[in-house]
Amino acid sequence: MVDRANRPSALHAPSAAAPGPQVDISGSGASSRVTARLPSGESVEILLHGATVISWKSDGGEKENLWLSEKAVLDGSKAVRGGVPIVFPVFGPPPANHATSSLPQHGFARTSRWEFLGKSTSEDTVESSAVKLDFGLYSSNLSAEARKAWPYDFGLVYSVTLSKDSLQTVMNVRNEGTEVFEFQMLFHTYLRVKDITTTTLTGLLGVPYTDKVLNNTTSTQSTPSLSITSEIDRVYTSIPQSTATVLENGTPRFDIVRDNVEDTVVWNPWKEKAAAMADFAPQDGWKNMICVEVGTVGGWQRLEGGDGFEGGQVVKSLL
């Protein structure tokens, strides 16, 4: 792990006296997945394909917090529509004349098969129990096509920690070679909401953004609360506040806390764009989701040989 200040906190040592979280591995091949469940019922489910979180349930396992398309492809043949796909090493279409220019949109992490590295648990009490699941992806495990398109030696360790009311995702990127490389990284989180027309987002006041719906024009968030009234695809950069809050009808639903990353993408395809996506369902599913995507995408992170980078988020369920 990278030695830096304010890194995501480590779990407490487990106590043998308390009931422990359960971790199961199911499926085979591209559909293999890891499921963890706390003694109090909360759960998380992660495909090895893309290390994609496809379910996160809080409130004793009764409340699903993530939106997953009913037509999401889970057989490893394409990226998953919904949950928390991982964007690496490039966000969006790769720029021309850059080392990532031969890669597909959003890179290869979300379409590669990851290795499950194991779990660690905290079991001091039922209320404070947590489980951390680690996944790895390395240059040696890439497809020949991806390796040719981005021929750097790297190692990724992705940690997903389930607590009673929160989900933490942390990415550790390491340059395992001698050649410098640049990358972008983002957690493409689809949050489930009751009604996008009554959903607002706070924590972005005064932050500059690029509006991809309006031909990449730049502007600044001028209101403390962002309402979603049409298709939105904005990249907010260099955000000074660490926390953004999703509200439903004025009531806080999620806190999204960034750690060592400065950017956030806000996305909802709205009716017309959702209808054009073959793997988006139900057709009006855009009404029940908002993507608040934490990462480092406003520029490029540069890693010298042997160096590392670590950044992440904590999403807290408030209801």
C-alpha positions as a printed NumPy array, in Angstrom:
array([[  0.   ,   0.   ,   0.   ],
       [  1.133,   3.561,  -0.605],
       [  2.594,   5.333,   2.439],
       [  0.731,   8.654,   2.555],
       [ -1.189,  10.803,   4.975],
       [ -4.946,  10.386,   5.249],
       [ -4.997,   7.039,   3.503],
       [ -8.222,   5.007,   3.847],
       [ -8.293,   3.701,   7.399],
       [ -7.408,   0.085,   8.138],
       [ -9.879,  -2.305,   9.675],
       [ -9.647,  -3.209,  13.358],
       [ -8.289,  -6.596,  14.285],
       [-11.04 ,  -9.232,  14.402],
       [-12.47 , -10.514,  17.647],
       [-13.138, -14.232,  17.822],
       [-16.016, -13.679,  20.256],
       [-18.314, -11.959,  17.771],
       [-20.15 , -13.605,  14.846],
       [-18.24 , -12.986,  11.667],
       [-19.149, -11.794,   8.187],
       [-19.698, -14.549,   5.635],
       [-17.93 , -14.554,   2.271],
       [-18.935, -16.912,  -0.548],
       [-17.6  , -17.478,  -4.062],
       [-20.119, -18.705,  -6.612],
       [-20.475, -19.189, -10.354],
       [-17.774, -20.194, -12.773],
       [-15.724, -18.638, -15.522],
       [-16.676, -15.09 , -16.463],
       [-19.757, -15.154, -14.242],
       [-17.83 , -15.898, -11.027],
       [-18.693, -13.583,  -8.162],
       [-17.875, -12.914,  -4.523],
       [-20.674, -12.2  ,  -2.039],
       [-20.108, -10.914,   1.495],
       [-22.76 , -10.604,   4.185],
       [-22.54 ,  -9.072,   7.653],
       [-24.18 , -10.719,  10.678],
       [-26.729,  -7.868,  10.643],
       [-27.773,  -8.704,   7.043],
       [-26.028,  -6.047,   4.932],
       [-24.393,  -7.449,   1.801],
       [-22.251,  -6.719,  -1.239],
       [-21.858,  -8.732,  -4.45 ],
       [-18.91 ,  -8.346,  -6.827],
       [-18.297,  -9.966, -10.211],
       [-14.742, -11.031, -10.97 ],
       [-15.478,  -9.67 , -14.452],
       [-14.322,  -6.08 , -14.06 ],
       [-14.344,  -6.443, -10.249],
       [-17.752,  -4.823, -10.73 ],
       [-19.891,  -4.305,  -7.638],
       [-23.405,  -5.265,  -8.781],
       [-25.266,  -5.096,  -5.467],
       [-24.915,  -3.288,  -2.147],
       [-27.697,  -3.742,   0.389],
       [-27.952,  -1.867,   3.689],
       [-30.646,  -1.65 ,   6.39 ],
       [-30.274,  -5.29 ,   7.353],
       [-30.143,  -6.307,   3.692],
       [-33.529,  -4.761,   2.902],
       [-32.435,  -1.674,   0.934],
       [-30.633,  -1.971,  -2.427],
       [-28.467,   1.116,  -2.93 ],
       [-27.162,   0.498,  -6.457],
       [-29.003,   0.593,  -9.771],
       [-28.35 ,  -2.354, -12.093],
       [-29.939,  -2.596, -15.519],
       [-32.32 ,  -5.524, -15.986],
       [-30.475,  -6.154, -19.259],
       [-26.977,  -5.842, -17.811],
       [-24.653,  -8.387, -19.433],
       [-23.02 , -10.435, -16.664],
       [-21.288, -13.131, -18.732],
       [-18.022, -11.256, -19.234],
       [-18.64 , -10.326, -22.864],
       [-18.974,  -6.579, -22.203],
       [-18.911,  -3.992, -19.437],
       [-21.737,  -4.147, -16.892],
       [-24.484,  -1.508, -17.172],
       [-24.966,  -0.464, -13.562],
       [-23.431,  -1.135, -10.171],
       [-19.887,   0.214,  -9.825],
       [-17.763,  -0.411, -12.943],
       [-14.088,   0.619, -12.714],
       [-12.648,   3.109, -15.204],
       [ -8.877,   2.682, -15.81 ],
       [ -6.481,   3.788, -17.306],
       [ -8.457,   6.319, -19.375],
       [-11.783,   8.067, -18.843],
       [-14.094,   8.411, -21.841],
       [-12.843,   8.093, -25.41 ],
       [ -9.026,   8.09 , -25.325],
       [ -7.36 ,  11.228, -26.683],
       [ -5.4  ,  11.085, -29.904],
       [ -1.616,  11.116, -29.699],
       [ -1.595,   9.771, -26.145],
       [ -0.315,   6.466, -24.769],
       [ -3.939,   5.393, -24.178],
       [ -5.124,   6.253, -27.702],
       [ -5.432,   2.604, -28.8  ],
       [ -7.632,   1.624, -25.844],
       [-11.431,   1.403, -25.865],
       [-13.551,   3.991, -24.084],
       [-13.015,   3.887, -20.295],
       [-10.074,   1.512, -20.667],
       [ -9.788,  -2.201, -19.893],
       [-10.304,  -2.618, -16.128],
       [-14.085,  -2.928, -16.354],
       [-13.848,  -5.68 , -19.003],
       [-10.932,  -7.686, -17.585],
       [-11.153, -10.655, -15.261],
       [ -9.765,  -9.831, -11.813],
       [ -8.314, -12.156,  -9.214],
       [ -9.93 , -12.416,  -5.773],
       [ -7.075, -11.891,  -3.316],
       [ -8.986, -12.633,  -0.119],
       [-10.804, -11.004,   2.774],
       [-10.113,  -9.379,   6.117],
       [-12.734,  -8.742,   8.771],
       [-13.584,  -6.641,  11.789],
       [-15.885,  -8.308,  14.288],
       [-15.64 ,  -6.287,  17.504],
       [-19.44 ,  -6.105,  17.742],
       [-22.298,  -6.916,  15.398],
       [-22.874,  -3.167,  14.996],
       [-19.308,  -2.35 ,  13.973],
       [-18.444,  -5.468,  11.995],
       [-17.007,  -4.966,   8.525],
       [-15.455,  -7.046,   5.793],
       [-12.83 ,  -5.98 ,   3.257],
       [-12.514,  -7.823,  -0.048],
       [ -9.383,  -7.377,  -2.169],
       [ -9.134,  -7.904,  -5.932],
       [ -6.073,  -7.75 ,  -8.166],
       [ -5.381,  -7.011, -11.822],
       [ -1.883,  -7.069, -13.291],
       [ -0.318,  -6.413, -16.668],
       [  0.559, -10.116, -16.917],
       [ -3.158, -11.009, -16.684],
       [ -4.362,  -8.694, -19.442],
       [ -5.627,  -9.921, -22.76 ],
       [ -3.078,  -9.801, -25.568],
       [ -5.097,  -7.024, -27.187],
       [ -5.105,  -4.833, -24.076],
       [ -1.437,  -5.534, -23.401],
       [ -0.525,  -4.443, -26.917],
       [ -2.635,  -1.282, -26.649],
       [ -1.122,  -0.252, -23.27 ],
       [  2.206,  -2.075, -22.801],
       [  3.115,  -0.932, -19.285],
       [  3.937,  -3.047, -16.245],
       [  1.415,  -2.232, -13.537],
       [ -0.433,  -3.705, -10.585],
       [ -3.908,  -2.782,  -9.346],
       [ -5.336,  -3.757,  -5.971],
       [ -8.994,  -2.861,  -5.53 ],
       [-10.417,  -3.027,  -2.011],
       [-14.161,  -3.068,  -1.297],
       [-15.127,  -2.69 ,   2.364],
       [-18.684,  -3.352,   3.495],
       [-19.804,  -1.817,   6.785],
       [-23.273,  -1.582,   8.28 ],
       [-24.219,   1.698,   6.573],
       [-21.431,   2.29 ,   4.078],
       [-19.422,   0.918,   1.186],
       [-15.791,   1.928,   0.726],
       [-13.953,   1.42 ,  -2.555],
       [-10.208,   2.069,  -2.776],
       [ -7.868,   1.645,  -5.738],
       [ -4.13 ,   1.183,  -5.347],
       [ -2.182,   1.667,  -8.601],
       [  1.467,   0.717,  -8.808],
       [  4.019,   1.141, -11.589],
       [  5.843,  -2.197, -11.55 ],
       [  8.18 ,  -1.304, -14.414],
       [ 10.822,   1.291, -15.166],
       [  8.907,   3.291, -17.778],
       [  6.783,   6.245, -16.656],
       [  3.058,   6.006, -17.38 ],
       [  0.018,   8.254, -17.009],
       [ -3.484,   7.16 , -16.088],
       [ -6.971,   8.217, -15.099],
       [ -9.193,   6.31 , -12.658],
       [-12.857,   6.529, -11.685],
       [-15.571,   4.598,  -9.831],
       [-18.599,   4.721, -12.164],
       [-21.171,   4.428,  -9.349],
       [-24.861,   4.048, -10.276],
       [-26.87 ,   5.062,  -7.2  ],
       [-30.51 ,   3.996,  -6.921],
       [-33.001,   6.794,  -6.222],
       [-36.796,   6.91 ,  -6.039],
       [-37.304,   9.683,  -8.613],
       [-34.586,  11.603, -10.454],
       [-36.914,  14.612, -10.861],
       [-36.987,  15.1  ,  -7.074],
       [-33.316,  14.186,  -6.564],
       [-30.718,  16.883,  -5.885],
       [-26.976,  16.913,  -5.292],
       [-25.079,  19.262,  -2.989],
       [-21.385,  19.821,  -2.332],
       [-20.376,  21.25 ,  -5.716],
       [-20.999,  24.975,  -5.252],
       [-18.316,  27.077,  -6.923],
       [-16.726,  24.063,  -8.646],
       [-15.746,  24.339, -12.331],
       [-17.092,  21.693, -14.687],
       [-17.028,  20.586, -18.301],
       [-20.483,  19.989, -19.772],
       [-20.257,  17.101, -22.233],
       [-23.903,  17.55 , -23.237],
       [-23.128,  21.118, -24.335],
       [-20.11 ,  20.357, -26.544],
       [-17.585,  20.313, -23.705],
       [-18.234,  23.908, -22.728],
       [-16.909,  24.96 , -19.329],
       [-18.822,  26.619, -16.534],
       [-18.98 ,  26.868, -12.742],
       [-21.636,  25.459, -10.428],
       [-23.471,  28.588,  -9.306],
       [-26.115,  27.077,  -7.008],
       [-25.615,  25.074,  -3.809],
       [-28.065,  22.422,  -5.006],
       [-27.927,  20.698,  -8.401],
       [-31.29 ,  19.518,  -9.766],
       [-31.464,  17.   , -12.623],
       [-34.08 ,  18.093, -15.162],
       [-32.675,  16.652, -18.401],
       [-29.725,  14.628, -19.669],
       [-26.633,  15.484, -17.658],
       [-22.986,  14.58 , -18.221],
       [-20.687,  16.904, -16.297],
       [-17.096,  16.501, -15.166],
       [-16.487,  18.526, -11.989],
       [-12.771,  19.009, -11.291],
       [-10.508,  20.126,  -8.444],
       [-13.338,  19.959,  -5.9  ],
       [-12.293,  21.477,  -2.545],
       [-15.111,  19.885,  -0.531],
       [-14.589,  16.218,   0.317],
       [-18.291,  15.301,   0.55 ],
       [-21.224,  15.441,  -1.868],
       [-24.747,  14.561,  -0.741],
       [-27.581,  13.076,  -2.771],
       [-31.003,  14.144,  -1.47 ],
       [-34.451,  12.733,  -2.236],
       [-37.233,  15.289,  -1.777],
       [-34.831,  17.326,   0.334],
       [-33.922,  14.407,   2.616],
       [-30.291,  13.235,   2.533],
       [-30.044,   9.768,   0.959],
       [-26.304,   9.269,   0.296],
       [-23.063,  10.941,   1.316],
       [-20.195,  10.395,  -1.112],
       [-16.845,  11.131,   0.529],
       [-13.772,  11.364,  -1.701],
       [-10.304,  10.35 ,  -0.476],
       [ -7.212,  11.579,  -2.354],
       [ -9.143,  12.175,  -5.597],
       [-10.457,  15.574,  -6.675],
       [-12.976,  14.984,  -9.46 ],
       [-16.595,  13.863,  -9.757],
       [-18.695,  13.041, -12.812],
       [-22.487,  13.475, -12.614],
       [-24.44 ,  11.517, -15.239],
       [-27.987,  10.569, -16.143],
       [-28.849,   9.636, -19.76 ],
       [-32.502,  10.748, -19.559],
       [-35.206,   9.302, -21.769],
       [-33.809,   9.545, -25.302],
       [-30.272,   8.337, -24.635],
       [-31.455,   5.542, -22.333],
       [-33.775,   4.283, -25.093],
       [-30.794,   4.059, -27.467],
       [-28.839,   1.723, -25.15 ],
       [-29.471,  -1.952, -25.867],
       [-28.474,  -2.995, -22.333],
       [-30.508,  -0.338, -20.483],
       [-33.711,  -1.604, -18.831],
       [-36.369,  -0.986, -17.843],
       [-36.847,   1.713, -20.458],
       [-37.763,   4.274, -17.813],
       [-34.961,   3.121, -15.491],
       [-33.255,   6.501, -15.889],
       [-35.869,   7.833, -13.461],
       [-34.419,   5.696, -10.675],
       [-30.677,   6.314, -10.979],
       [-28.012,   8.943, -10.712],
       [-24.345,   8.36 , -11.381],
       [-22.035,  10.218,  -9.003],
       [-18.616,   9.046, -10.152],
       [-15.601,   9.814,  -7.982],
       [-12.118,   9.693,  -9.459],
       [ -9.152,  11.486, -10.941],
       [-10.039,  12.39 , -14.537],
       [ -9.513,  16.144, -14.896],
       [ -5.905,  15.522, -15.9  ],
       [ -3.438,  12.634, -15.688],
       [ -1.791,  10.938, -12.738],
       [  1.861,  10.301, -13.547],
       [  3.734,   7.393, -11.978],
       [  7.475,   6.842, -12.138],
       [  8.793,   3.304, -12.033],
       [  8.214,   1.804,  -8.589],
       [  5.806,   4.545,  -7.517],
       [  2.206,   4.098,  -6.452],
       [ -1.061,   5.978,  -6.082],
       [ -4.043,   5.31 ,  -3.862],
       [ -7.466,   6.948,  -3.923],
       [-11.003,   6.032,  -3.069],
       [-14.422,   6.884,  -1.742],
       [-16.879,   6.039,   1.008],
       [-20.567,   5.971,   0.073],
       [-22.827,   6.203,   3.118],
       [-26.47 ,   5.161,   3.055],
       [-28.371,   7.705,   5.166],
       [-31.861,   6.175,   5.155]])
